Amino acid sequence: MTKTAASRDFPCEACSVRGCSICAALNDNDLRRFNDIATAVALAAGQTVFHEGENDTYLFNVVDGTIRLSKALPDGRRQVTGFLFPGDFLGLSAGGSYAYSAETITQASFCRFERRKLMDMATLFPKLEQKLLSLAFDELAQAQEHLVVLGQKSATEKVATVLLRLSDRIGALNDGILTVDLPMTREDIADYAGLTLETVSRQMSRLRKLGLIADPTKRQVQIIDPPALRDLTGDL
Amino acid sequence: MTKTAASRDFPCEACSVRGCSICAALNDNDLRRFNDIATAVALAAGQTVFHEGENDTYLFNVVDGTIRLSKALPDGRRQVTGFLFPGDFLGLSAGGSYAYSAETITQASFCRFERRKLMDMATLFPKLEQKLLSLAFDELAQAQEHLVVLGQKSATEKVATVLLRLSDRIGALNDGILTVDLPMTREDIADYAGLTLETVSRQMSRLRKLGLIADPTKRQVQIIDPPALRDLTGDL
DNA sequence: CGTGTGGTTGAAACTGGTCAAATTCGGTGG
DNA sequence: CCACCGAATTTGACCAGTTTCAACCACACG
């Protein structure tokens, strides 16, 4: 009863991503201040969180669901720059506007912050500012990793790399088998890997014939032989 | 005479990149503190500043010259992730080691900082910390821009994009003609654009035949018709 | 005046893209 | 419960663009 009352005022305390997200930079006490500037937001699948070029008024923390980040060219080509999962932070940008669009792939819920307020808090809490800095560095390192994938790798290497990356993030080891539930379509994966959806599909068929992966359903992949798949990534 | 004596102790004051670099975040007074933790370093062309994976002990500010950033795959393939010019900052990283290698393309000089000392100073001077944060965001935005180039663009679009980007940074408008002196080889450009050097060469020949560019020497490009070249970038 | 590095050009091979058709899957309504 | 629908995926045949391999050229340097 008291717990429920407390949770109503202080939901951050019981948040599922409390430990693995930006809020991990704050102690329980400071978290209350953080809680006060956060608003819970929920979106259905296929909705736009924000659009490339829009005024970057808000920052978000993913609590639940999968998000797709992308940048589009005027003729409709699209580069997916990343997929976000619970605990990820989103909206960091330069120059006052979002550098990419963010859309929900599944139903999703967020903590939303006014950018201005969050930045003010960062000034007050050095731990928070350092966390933001390290988030920015991590994202940068990830983007640079991905430059290598897009610029240098073959189709097979790209698909192997993407599957293993996704498994690092959302893979589950069931009965000794590494299983990945893919919330995104082949087209999303293709736009992420700089390929066409047909090529992604063909490469996955190839990996299946090689016995490296299996797919009980189209949206679930089992990585049968992770080391062999890693050999195909080109990264050593 | 007094000026010379002062400069010896306080070279930052007269630095050529004072206004366009990280030190722009500090006022003249605080700059003295900054000056004290900086060491001047000079390298010849073709030297390694630091290597991917190395311990990230130092951060650098480019004072003069051109730097190439790259990440390598074990079989020798290489993705150039960026070119740096005077005023650029270098070495920001996550996880204690450099995420990429940095090599000089031309003779170059730097300000070198111990990472630890610079970070300590950032804690003391909020302006500096904010500058670091905004540098990280800018780099991130640039990397994401480049993901689109590598993942979605055709060879022609890639070369047009790279030429215009370089001209934004190192182009000079002489007699109404936009001239770019390229310090890097075709191979560097190719590894930056995710192409082979032959393809870069062919694309440049094509642009030359179309009358969009001219090259008095192989290392100097004149962009005759910037708007037409921009039309070929695919970015609107 | 040779030598080497970097750059250009050509021809053939190949990877991945395009277009089109067939198949599977998840969900919906009879 | 089952048949059907549309979206997602797979597969096939063909084609275009890029790479590969190789020869040739130009310029800087000793």
Short mmCIF file of C-alpha atoms (C1' of nucleotides) in Angstrom, two decimals:
data_model
loop_
_atom_site.label_atom_id
_atom_site.label_comp_id
_atom_site.label_asym_id
_atom_site.label_seq_id
_atom_site.Cartn_x
_atom_site.Cartn_y
_atom_site.Cartn_z
CA MET A 1 0.00 0.00 0.00
CA THR A 2 2.66 2.47 1.03
CA LYS A 3 4.77 0.97 -1.69
CA THR A 4 2.10 1.75 -4.26
CA ALA A 5 1.80 5.31 -3.01
CA ALA A 6 5.55 5.74 -3.14
CA SER A 7 5.74 4.28 -6.64
CA ARG A 8 3.14 6.73 -7.85
CA ASP A 9 5.30 9.68 -6.87
CA PHE A 10 8.62 8.02 -7.46
CA PRO A 11 8.33 5.47 -10.27
CA CYS A 12 12.05 5.77 -11.09
CA GLU A 13 12.80 3.85 -7.93
CA ALA A 14 11.24 0.70 -9.28
CA CYS A 15 12.15 1.26 -12.94
CA SER A 16 13.23 -1.81 -14.86
CA VAL A 17 16.14 0.00 -16.50
CA ARG A 18 17.25 1.83 -13.35
CA GLY A 19 20.58 0.03 -13.24
CA CYS A 20 21.58 -0.04 -16.90
CA SER A 21 20.68 3.41 -18.05
CA ILE A 22 21.60 7.04 -17.64
CA CYS A 23 19.93 7.11 -14.23
CA ALA A 24 22.56 4.69 -12.97
CA ALA A 25 24.75 7.78 -12.63
CA LEU A 26 22.59 9.04 -9.77
CA ASN A 27 22.18 7.81 -6.22
CA ASP A 28 18.74 7.11 -4.83
CA ASN A 29 18.50 10.56 -3.38
CA ASP A 30 19.40 12.50 -6.50
CA LEU A 31 17.17 10.18 -8.47
CA ARG A 32 14.15 11.90 -6.90
CA ARG A 33 15.13 15.15 -8.58
CA PHE A 34 15.54 13.27 -11.83
CA ASN A 35 12.18 11.63 -11.38
CA ASP A 36 10.58 15.06 -11.15
CA ILE A 37 11.73 16.15 -14.58
CA ALA A 38 10.77 12.87 -16.27
CA THR A 39 7.49 12.15 -18.03
CA ALA A 40 6.40 8.64 -18.96
CA VAL A 41 5.43 8.24 -22.61
CA ALA A 42 4.11 5.19 -24.44
CA LEU A 43 3.81 4.66 -28.17
CA ALA A 44 2.35 1.90 -30.34
CA ALA A 45 4.46 0.08 -32.93
CA GLY A 46 5.33 2.03 -36.06
CA GLN A 47 5.05 5.49 -34.54
CA THR A 48 7.49 8.36 -34.92
CA VAL A 49 9.24 9.42 -31.72
CA PHE A 50 10.79 12.39 -33.47
CA HIS A 51 11.82 13.32 -36.93
CA GLU A 52 15.21 14.22 -38.39
CA GLY A 53 15.66 18.00 -38.43
CA GLU A 54 12.97 18.65 -35.83
CA ASN A 55 13.73 20.91 -32.90
CA ASP A 56 15.40 18.75 -30.28
CA THR A 57 13.22 19.75 -27.36
CA TYR A 58 13.19 16.35 -25.71
CA LEU A 59 15.56 13.59 -24.78
CA PHE A 60 14.33 10.05 -24.17
CA ASN A 61 15.29 7.01 -22.27
CA VAL A 62 13.97 3.73 -23.66
CA VAL A 63 12.20 1.80 -20.92
CA ASP A 64 10.63 -0.86 -23.10
CA GLY A 65 10.43 -1.82 -26.77
CA THR A 66 12.64 -1.47 -29.83
CA ILE A 67 13.41 1.77 -31.64
CA ARG A 68 14.82 2.30 -35.10
CA LEU A 69 17.04 5.31 -35.82
CA SER A 70 17.41 6.38 -39.41
CA LYS A 71 18.44 9.11 -41.78
CA ALA A 72 16.75 9.49 -45.14
CA LEU A 73 17.87 10.81 -48.51
CA PRO A 74 15.39 12.93 -50.46
CA ASP A 75 14.70 10.15 -52.98
CA GLY A 76 13.58 7.76 -50.26
CA ARG A 77 16.75 5.79 -49.64
CA ARG A 78 17.19 5.27 -45.95
CA GLN A 79 20.12 4.45 -43.76
CA VAL A 80 19.20 2.86 -40.46
CA THR A 81 21.86 4.13 -38.09
CA GLY A 82 20.93 1.97 -35.15
CA PHE A 83 18.46 -0.04 -33.17
CA LEU A 84 17.72 0.88 -29.56
CA PHE A 85 16.55 -1.36 -26.75
CA PRO A 86 15.52 -0.87 -23.13
CA GLY A 87 18.07 1.19 -21.23
CA ASP A 88 19.29 3.10 -24.28
CA PHE A 89 19.31 6.85 -24.36
CA LEU A 90 18.15 8.81 -27.35
CA GLY A 91 18.08 12.32 -28.65
CA LEU A 92 21.63 13.49 -28.02
CA SER A 93 22.38 15.92 -30.78
CA ALA A 94 24.32 18.93 -31.90
CA GLY A 95 23.05 22.13 -33.39
CA GLY A 96 19.57 22.28 -31.92
CA SER A 97 17.85 19.67 -34.07
CA TYR A 98 17.73 15.90 -34.19
CA ALA A 99 20.26 14.44 -36.60
CA TYR A 100 18.10 11.39 -37.31
CA SER A 101 14.55 10.11 -37.06
CA ALA A 102 13.43 7.69 -34.37
CA GLU A 103 10.52 5.33 -34.87
CA THR A 104 9.11 2.55 -32.75
CA ILE A 105 9.41 -0.94 -34.21
CA THR A 106 7.37 -2.50 -31.42
CA GLN A 107 5.16 -0.98 -28.80
CA ALA A 108 7.49 1.10 -26.66
CA SER A 109 7.63 3.21 -23.54
CA PHE A 110 10.03 5.98 -22.65
CA CYS A 111 11.05 8.45 -20.05
CA ARG A 112 10.93 11.83 -21.67
CA PHE A 113 12.98 14.81 -20.48
CA GLU A 114 13.03 18.36 -21.56
CA ARG A 115 16.47 18.74 -22.96
CA ARG A 116 16.96 22.07 -21.22
CA LYS A 117 16.03 20.69 -17.82
CA LEU A 118 18.19 17.65 -18.22
CA MET A 119 21.14 19.77 -19.23
CA ASP A 120 20.58 22.02 -16.23
CA MET A 121 20.63 18.97 -14.02
CA ALA A 122 23.82 17.80 -15.68
CA THR A 123 25.45 21.04 -14.61
CA LEU A 124 24.36 20.38 -11.04
CA PHE A 125 25.39 16.73 -10.94
CA PRO A 126 28.86 16.13 -12.38
CA LYS A 127 28.23 12.38 -12.35
CA LEU A 128 25.35 12.93 -14.72
CA GLU A 129 27.35 15.12 -17.04
CA GLN A 130 30.12 12.54 -17.14
CA LYS A 131 27.56 9.88 -17.93
CA LEU A 132 26.27 11.95 -20.84
CA LEU A 133 29.81 12.39 -22.08
CA SER A 134 30.50 8.69 -21.88
CA LEU A 135 27.21 7.90 -23.62
CA ALA A 136 28.21 10.21 -26.43
CA PHE A 137 31.61 8.48 -26.69
CA ASP A 138 30.02 5.06 -26.75
CA GLU A 139 27.63 6.08 -29.49
CA LEU A 140 30.51 7.56 -31.41
CA ALA A 141 32.55 4.38 -31.10
CA GLN A 142 29.57 2.34 -32.25
CA ALA A 143 29.01 4.57 -35.25
CA GLN A 144 32.68 4.26 -36.21
CA GLU A 145 32.48 0.49 -35.89
CA HIS A 146 29.56 0.61 -38.24
CA LEU A 147 31.45 2.75 -40.76
CA VAL A 148 33.81 -0.19 -41.21
CA VAL A 149 30.89 -2.55 -41.75
CA LEU A 150 29.26 -0.31 -44.35
CA GLY A 151 32.43 0.78 -46.10
CA GLN A 152 34.48 -2.39 -46.24
CA LYS A 153 32.52 -5.55 -45.65
CA SER A 154 30.94 -7.98 -48.11
CA ALA A 155 27.27 -8.93 -47.92
CA THR A 156 28.04 -12.14 -46.01
CA GLU A 157 30.26 -10.30 -43.56
CA LYS A 158 27.66 -7.60 -43.07
CA VAL A 159 24.88 -10.04 -42.27
CA ALA A 160 27.06 -12.14 -39.96
CA THR A 161 28.16 -8.98 -38.16
CA VAL A 162 24.65 -7.67 -37.75
CA LEU A 163 23.31 -10.98 -36.45
CA LEU A 164 26.06 -11.23 -33.86
CA ARG A 165 25.64 -7.62 -32.82
CA LEU A 166 21.95 -8.12 -32.32
CA SER A 167 22.60 -11.30 -30.39
CA ASP A 168 24.95 -9.39 -28.07
CA ARG A 169 22.13 -7.07 -27.29
CA ILE A 170 18.96 -9.14 -27.43
CA GLY A 171 20.17 -12.74 -27.65
CA ALA A 172 19.02 -15.30 -25.12
CA LEU A 173 20.79 -18.52 -24.32
CA ASN A 174 18.05 -21.18 -24.09
CA ASP A 175 19.13 -24.80 -23.64
CA GLY A 176 22.60 -23.85 -24.81
CA ILE A 177 21.24 -22.32 -28.02
CA LEU A 178 21.70 -18.63 -28.76
CA THR A 179 18.31 -17.36 -29.82
CA VAL A 180 17.55 -13.89 -31.13
CA ASP A 181 14.01 -12.60 -31.55
CA LEU A 182 14.17 -10.04 -34.31
CA PRO A 183 11.63 -7.28 -33.88
CA MET A 184 12.65 -5.66 -37.15
CA THR A 185 11.92 -6.63 -40.76
CA ARG A 186 14.47 -7.78 -43.33
CA GLU A 187 14.16 -4.35 -44.87
CA ASP A 188 15.17 -2.71 -41.60
CA ILE A 189 18.16 -5.01 -41.38
CA ALA A 190 18.99 -4.33 -45.02
CA ASP A 191 18.89 -0.56 -44.53
CA TYR A 192 21.06 -1.00 -41.47
CA ALA A 193 23.63 -3.10 -43.32
CA GLY A 194 23.61 -1.07 -46.52
CA LEU A 195 22.13 -3.94 -48.56
CA THR A 196 18.81 -4.74 -50.21
CA LEU A 197 16.29 -6.89 -48.39
CA GLU A 198 16.72 -9.57 -51.05
CA THR A 199 20.43 -9.77 -50.41
CA VAL A 200 19.85 -10.03 -46.66
CA SER A 201 17.38 -12.83 -47.25
CA ARG A 202 19.77 -14.67 -49.57
CA GLN A 203 22.64 -14.35 -47.13
CA MET A 204 20.52 -15.69 -44.31
CA SER A 205 19.51 -18.63 -46.49
CA ARG A 206 23.16 -19.24 -47.17
CA LEU A 207 24.02 -19.20 -43.48
CA ARG A 208 21.11 -21.58 -42.89
CA LYS A 209 22.39 -24.00 -45.55
CA LEU A 210 25.84 -23.81 -43.97
CA GLY A 211 24.25 -24.89 -40.70
CA LEU A 212 25.38 -21.76 -38.84
CA ILE A 213 21.92 -20.48 -38.10
CA ALA A 214 18.37 -21.82 -38.01
CA ASP A 215 15.09 -19.99 -38.08
CA PRO A 216 12.11 -21.70 -36.55
CA THR A 217 10.09 -18.65 -37.53
CA LYS A 218 11.12 -15.75 -39.77
CA ARG A 219 11.41 -13.45 -36.81
CA GLN A 220 13.46 -15.75 -34.64
CA VAL A 221 17.01 -16.74 -35.43
CA GLN A 222 19.03 -19.36 -33.64
CA ILE A 223 22.75 -19.02 -33.92
CA ILE A 224 23.85 -22.63 -33.98
CA ASP A 225 27.56 -22.04 -34.29
CA PRO A 226 28.57 -18.61 -32.98
CA PRO A 227 32.33 -19.08 -33.49
CA ALA A 228 31.86 -20.12 -37.12
CA LEU A 229 29.58 -17.15 -37.67
CA ARG A 230 32.17 -14.89 -36.09
CA ASP A 231 34.74 -16.23 -38.55
CA LEU A 232 32.54 -14.90 -41.33
CA THR A 233 32.37 -11.36 -39.95
CA GLY A 234 35.81 -10.42 -41.22
CA ASP A 235 36.74 -9.04 -37.75
CA LEU A 236 39.33 -11.67 -37.00
CA MET B 1 60.97 41.48 -26.65
CA THR B 2 58.58 41.23 -23.74
CA LYS B 3 56.16 39.74 -26.20
CA THR B 4 58.67 37.04 -27.06
CA ALA B 5 59.31 36.29 -23.44
CA ALA B 6 55.60 36.05 -22.75
CA SER B 7 55.06 33.80 -25.76
CA ARG B 8 57.69 31.42 -24.52
CA ASP B 9 55.74 30.80 -21.32
CA PHE B 10 52.31 31.24 -22.80
CA PRO B 11 52.29 30.14 -26.42
CA CYS B 12 48.52 29.40 -26.32
CA GLU B 13 47.92 33.12 -26.29
CA ALA B 14 49.23 33.50 -29.81
CA CYS B 15 48.10 30.12 -31.12
CA SER B 16 46.75 30.07 -34.64
CA VAL B 17 43.82 27.85 -33.71
CA ARG B 18 43.00 29.66 -30.46
CA GLY B 19 39.63 30.81 -31.71
CA CYS B 20 38.36 27.75 -33.54
CA SER B 21 39.32 24.96 -31.23
CA ILE B 22 38.62 23.50 -27.84
CA CYS B 23 40.52 26.32 -26.18
CA ALA B 24 37.87 28.74 -27.42
CA ALA B 25 35.85 27.54 -24.44
CA LEU B 26 38.27 29.28 -22.07
CA ASN B 27 38.85 32.93 -21.35
CA ASP B 28 42.36 34.36 -21.50
CA ASN B 29 42.84 33.84 -17.81
CA ASP B 30 41.82 30.20 -17.66
CA LEU B 31 43.82 29.59 -20.81
CA ARG B 32 47.00 29.96 -18.75
CA ARG B 33 46.05 26.90 -16.76
CA PHE B 34 45.32 25.10 -19.98
CA ASN B 35 48.63 26.19 -21.42
CA ASP B 36 50.40 24.58 -18.47
CA ILE B 37 49.05 21.11 -19.20
CA ALA B 38 49.73 21.28 -22.95
CA THR B 39 52.86 20.01 -24.69
CA ALA B 40 53.72 20.97 -28.25
CA VAL B 41 54.41 18.00 -30.52
CA ALA B 42 55.47 17.93 -34.15
CA LEU B 43 55.48 14.98 -36.54
CA ALA B 44 56.64 14.45 -40.10
CA ALA B 45 54.29 13.23 -42.82
CA GLY B 46 53.29 9.58 -42.66
CA GLN B 47 53.83 9.11 -38.93
CA THR B 48 51.49 7.43 -36.50
CA VAL B 49 50.03 9.70 -33.83
CA PHE B 50 48.47 6.75 -32.05
CA HIS B 51 47.25 3.34 -32.93
CA GLU B 52 43.81 1.75 -32.64
CA GLY B 53 43.53 -0.19 -29.40
CA GLU B 54 46.41 1.60 -27.71
CA ASN B 55 45.96 3.00 -24.23
CA ASP B 56 44.38 6.43 -24.63
CA THR B 57 46.81 8.34 -22.45
CA TYR B 58 46.82 11.50 -24.54
CA LEU B 59 44.42 13.80 -26.26
CA PHE B 60 45.51 16.07 -29.08
CA ASN B 61 44.57 19.29 -30.68
CA VAL B 62 45.64 19.71 -34.28
CA VAL B 63 47.51 22.98 -34.71
CA ASP B 64 48.79 22.40 -38.20
CA GLY B 65 48.70 19.73 -40.88
CA THR B 66 46.30 17.00 -41.98
CA ILE B 67 45.54 13.82 -40.06
CA ARG B 68 43.91 10.63 -41.25
CA LEU B 69 41.79 8.57 -38.87
CA SER B 70 41.20 4.94 -39.73
CA LYS B 71 40.13 1.56 -38.51
CA ALA B 72 41.58 -1.61 -39.98
CA LEU B 73 40.29 -5.11 -40.48
CA PRO B 74 42.71 -7.98 -39.82
CA ASP B 75 43.10 -8.76 -43.55
CA GLY B 76 44.31 -5.26 -44.28
CA ARG B 77 41.13 -3.61 -45.44
CA ARG B 78 40.93 -0.15 -44.00
CA GLN B 79 38.13 2.30 -43.39
CA VAL B 80 39.21 5.91 -43.14
CA THR B 81 36.76 7.40 -40.67
CA GLY B 82 37.81 10.99 -41.10
CA PHE B 83 40.35 13.63 -42.01
CA LEU B 84 41.37 16.23 -39.46
CA PHE B 85 42.63 19.74 -40.04
CA PRO B 86 43.92 22.57 -37.86
CA GLY B 87 41.63 23.26 -34.93
CA ASP B 88 40.27 19.71 -34.76
CA PHE B 89 40.41 17.74 -31.58
CA LEU B 90 41.44 14.13 -31.50
CA GLY B 91 41.56 11.21 -29.14
CA LEU B 92 38.11 11.29 -27.56
CA SER B 93 37.28 7.71 -26.83
CA ALA B 94 35.39 5.29 -24.67
CA GLY B 95 36.70 2.34 -22.76
CA GLY B 96 40.27 3.39 -22.13
CA SER B 97 41.72 2.81 -25.59
CA TYR B 98 41.67 4.62 -28.90
CA ALA B 99 38.91 3.39 -31.19
CA TYR B 100 40.89 4.24 -34.33
CA SER B 101 44.39 4.96 -35.56
CA ALA B 102 45.58 8.45 -36.35
CA GLU B 103 48.36 9.13 -38.85
CA THR B 104 49.79 12.31 -40.26
CA ILE B 105 49.24 12.84 -43.97
CA THR B 106 51.38 15.95 -44.05
CA GLN B 107 53.83 17.35 -41.58
CA ALA B 108 51.77 18.22 -38.55
CA SER B 109 51.93 19.83 -35.15
CA PHE B 110 49.75 19.28 -32.14
CA CYS B 111 49.00 20.31 -28.63
CA ARG B 112 49.16 17.19 -26.56
CA PHE B 113 47.33 16.77 -23.24
CA GLU B 114 47.36 14.03 -20.73
CA ARG B 115 43.85 12.77 -20.86
CA ARG B 116 43.63 12.58 -17.09
CA LYS B 117 44.76 16.17 -16.61
CA LEU B 118 42.44 17.47 -19.28
CA MET B 119 39.52 15.64 -17.74
CA ASP B 120 40.38 17.03 -14.34
CA MET B 121 40.35 20.49 -15.84
CA ALA B 122 37.01 19.78 -17.45
CA THR B 123 35.60 19.09 -14.01
CA LEU B 124 36.91 22.47 -12.84
CA PHE B 125 35.74 24.46 -15.85
CA PRO B 126 32.16 23.66 -16.84
CA LYS B 127 32.60 25.57 -20.09
CA LEU B 128 35.35 23.14 -21.03
CA GLU B 129 33.27 20.10 -20.17
CA GLN B 130 30.40 21.46 -22.24
CA LYS B 131 32.78 22.03 -25.11
CA LEU B 132 33.95 18.42 -24.91
CA LEU B 133 30.35 17.27 -24.90
CA SER B 134 29.52 19.37 -27.93
CA LEU B 135 32.65 18.16 -29.72
CA ALA B 136 31.55 14.59 -29.11
CA PHE B 137 28.07 15.38 -30.48
CA ASP B 138 29.52 17.03 -33.56
CA GLU B 139 31.74 14.06 -34.25
CA LEU B 140 28.79 11.76 -33.75
CA ALA B 141 26.64 13.74 -36.16
CA GLN B 142 29.46 13.66 -38.71
CA ALA B 143 29.89 9.92 -38.35
CA GLN B 144 26.16 9.40 -38.84
CA GLU B 145 26.22 11.60 -41.93
CA HIS B 146 28.97 9.39 -43.22
CA LEU B 147 26.99 6.21 -42.52
CA VAL B 148 24.48 7.41 -45.11
CA VAL B 149 27.26 8.02 -47.63
CA LEU B 150 28.79 4.58 -47.12
CA GLY B 151 25.56 2.64 -46.84
CA GLN B 152 23.37 4.21 -49.48
CA LYS B 153 25.24 6.24 -52.03
CA SER B 154 26.55 5.30 -55.47
CA ALA B 155 30.17 5.83 -56.46
CA THR B 156 29.39 9.13 -58.19
CA GLU B 157 27.44 10.39 -55.22
CA LYS B 158 30.17 9.34 -52.84
CA VAL B 159 32.89 11.17 -54.74
CA ALA B 160 30.77 14.29 -55.22
CA THR B 161 29.94 14.28 -51.51
CA VAL B 162 33.53 13.83 -50.42
CA LEU B 163 34.80 16.59 -52.71
CA LEU B 164 32.23 19.05 -51.41
CA ARG B 165 32.88 18.08 -47.82
CA LEU B 166 36.58 18.63 -48.26
CA SER B 167 35.92 21.93 -49.96
CA ASP B 168 33.82 23.04 -46.97
CA ARG B 169 36.79 22.41 -44.80
CA ILE B 170 39.84 23.23 -46.88
CA GLY B 171 38.45 24.92 -49.97
CA ALA B 172 39.67 28.35 -50.98
CA LEU B 173 37.82 30.78 -53.21
CA ASN B 174 40.42 32.23 -55.58
CA ASP B 175 39.23 34.49 -58.37
CA GLY B 176 35.73 33.12 -57.89
CA ILE B 177 36.92 29.53 -58.32
CA LEU B 178 36.59 27.05 -55.49
CA THR B 179 39.94 25.34 -55.18
CA VAL B 180 40.76 22.41 -52.94
CA ASP B 181 44.31 21.26 -52.29
CA LEU B 182 44.07 17.58 -51.49
CA PRO B 183 46.76 16.45 -49.10
CA MET B 184 45.59 12.84 -49.28
CA THR B 185 46.05 10.21 -51.99
CA ARG B 186 43.28 8.69 -54.10
CA GLU B 187 43.62 5.60 -51.95
CA ASP B 188 42.91 7.61 -48.81
CA ILE B 189 39.84 9.08 -50.46
CA ALA B 190 38.79 5.63 -51.65
CA ASP B 191 39.08 4.14 -48.17
CA TYR B 192 37.12 7.08 -46.84
CA ALA B 193 34.35 6.65 -49.40
CA GLY B 194 34.24 2.87 -49.28
CA LEU B 195 35.44 2.52 -52.88
CA THR B 196 38.57 1.37 -54.64
CA LEU B 197 41.11 3.93 -55.74
CA GLU B 198 40.41 3.05 -59.38
CA THR B 199 36.74 3.85 -58.95
CA VAL B 200 37.57 7.18 -57.33
CA SER B 201 39.88 7.99 -60.21
CA ARG B 202 37.26 7.04 -62.79
CA GLN B 203 34.58 9.09 -61.06
CA MET B 204 36.83 12.11 -60.95
CA SER B 205 37.54 11.70 -64.64
CA ARG B 206 33.83 11.55 -65.25
CA LEU B 207 33.24 14.76 -63.29
CA ARG B 208 36.07 16.36 -65.24
CA LYS B 209 34.51 15.34 -68.56
CA LEU B 210 31.19 16.74 -67.35
CA GLY B 211 32.94 20.04 -66.73
CA LEU B 212 32.09 20.11 -63.03
CA ILE B 213 35.65 19.96 -61.82
CA ALA B 214 39.13 20.58 -63.17
CA ASP B 215 42.47 19.46 -61.88
CA PRO B 216 45.48 21.51 -62.78
CA THR B 217 47.55 19.05 -60.79
CA LYS B 218 46.50 15.69 -59.37
CA ARG B 219 46.50 17.07 -55.87
CA GLN B 220 44.53 20.18 -56.60
CA VAL B 221 40.88 20.14 -57.61
CA GLN B 222 38.89 23.11 -58.79
CA ILE B 223 35.17 22.83 -58.38
CA ILE B 224 33.93 24.67 -61.42
CA ASP B 225 30.22 24.26 -60.81
CA PRO B 226 29.46 23.67 -57.11
CA PRO B 227 25.64 23.62 -57.50
CA ALA B 228 25.82 21.00 -60.25
CA LEU B 229 28.19 18.92 -58.15
CA ARG B 230 25.82 19.23 -55.22
CA ASP B 231 23.03 17.90 -57.44
CA LEU B 232 25.09 14.75 -57.87
CA THR B 233 25.52 14.11 -54.15
CA GLY B 234 22.04 12.68 -53.75
CA ASP B 235 21.42 14.97 -50.75
CA LEU B 236 18.77 17.08 -52.40
"C1'" DC C 1 68.11 10.32 -66.84
"C1'" DG C 2 66.50 6.21 -64.62
"C1'" DT C 3 63.38 4.87 -60.68
"C1'" DG C 4 59.45 4.83 -57.88
"C1'" DT C 5 55.19 6.42 -56.29
"C1'" DG C 6 50.83 7.82 -57.36
"C1'" DG C 7 47.35 8.23 -60.86
"C1'" DT C 8 44.70 6.95 -65.03
"C1'" DT C 9 42.60 3.87 -68.22
"C1'" DG C 10 41.03 -0.57 -70.24
"C1'" DA C 11 38.94 -5.26 -70.30
"C1'" DA C 12 37.04 -9.03 -67.87
"C1'" DA C 13 34.98 -11.00 -63.76
"C1'" DC C 14 31.90 -10.82 -60.08
"C1'" DT C 15 29.11 -9.10 -56.43
"C1'" DG C 16 25.07 -7.32 -55.30
"C1'" DG C 17 20.94 -4.93 -57.23
"C1'" DT C 18 16.59 -5.09 -59.86
"C1'" DC C 19 12.44 -6.95 -61.31
"C1'" DA C 20 9.22 -10.47 -60.95
"C1'" DA C 21 7.09 -14.55 -59.26
"C1'" DA C 22 6.29 -17.94 -55.76
"C1'" DT C 23 5.87 -19.03 -50.88
"C1'" DT C 24 5.16 -18.59 -46.01
"C1'" DC C 25 3.18 -16.61 -42.09
"C1'" DG C 26 0.24 -14.32 -38.88
"C1'" DG C 27 -3.98 -12.79 -38.27
"C1'" DT C 28 -9.15 -12.31 -39.36
"C1'" DG C 29 -13.63 -13.45 -40.13
"C1'" DG C 30 -16.88 -16.88 -41.59
"C1'" DC D 1 -11.70 -24.66 -36.61
"C1'" DC D 2 -10.56 -23.56 -41.11
"C1'" DA D 3 -10.13 -20.81 -45.35
"C1'" DC D 4 -8.55 -16.69 -46.87
"C1'" DC D 5 -6.01 -12.21 -47.12
"C1'" DG D 6 -2.15 -9.17 -47.13
"C1'" DA D 7 2.36 -8.41 -45.64
"C1'" DA D 8 6.80 -10.23 -45.24
"C1'" DT D 9 10.05 -13.23 -47.05
"C1'" DT D 10 12.22 -16.27 -50.22
"C1'" DT D 11 13.80 -17.52 -54.61
"C1'" DG D 12 15.02 -17.05 -59.53
"C1'" DA D 13 16.76 -14.81 -63.75
"C1'" DC D 14 18.92 -11.11 -65.43
"C1'" DC D 15 21.57 -6.85 -65.38
"C1'" DA D 16 24.46 -2.81 -63.83
"C1'" DG D 17 27.94 -1.00 -61.31
"C1'" DT D 18 32.01 -1.77 -59.02
"C1'" DT D 19 36.05 -4.38 -58.35
"C1'" DT D 20 39.97 -6.80 -60.04
"C1'" DC D 21 43.86 -7.32 -62.71
"C1'" DA D 22 46.94 -5.30 -65.68
"C1'" DA D 23 49.09 -1.96 -68.52
"C1'" DC D 24 50.41 2.61 -69.13
"C1'" DC D 25 51.47 7.47 -67.91
"C1'" DA D 26 53.29 11.59 -65.31
"C1'" DC D 27 55.79 13.67 -62.21
"C1'" DA D 28 59.11 14.19 -58.29
"C1'" DC D 29 63.45 12.71 -56.63
"C1'" DG D 30 67.99 11.08 -56.48
#
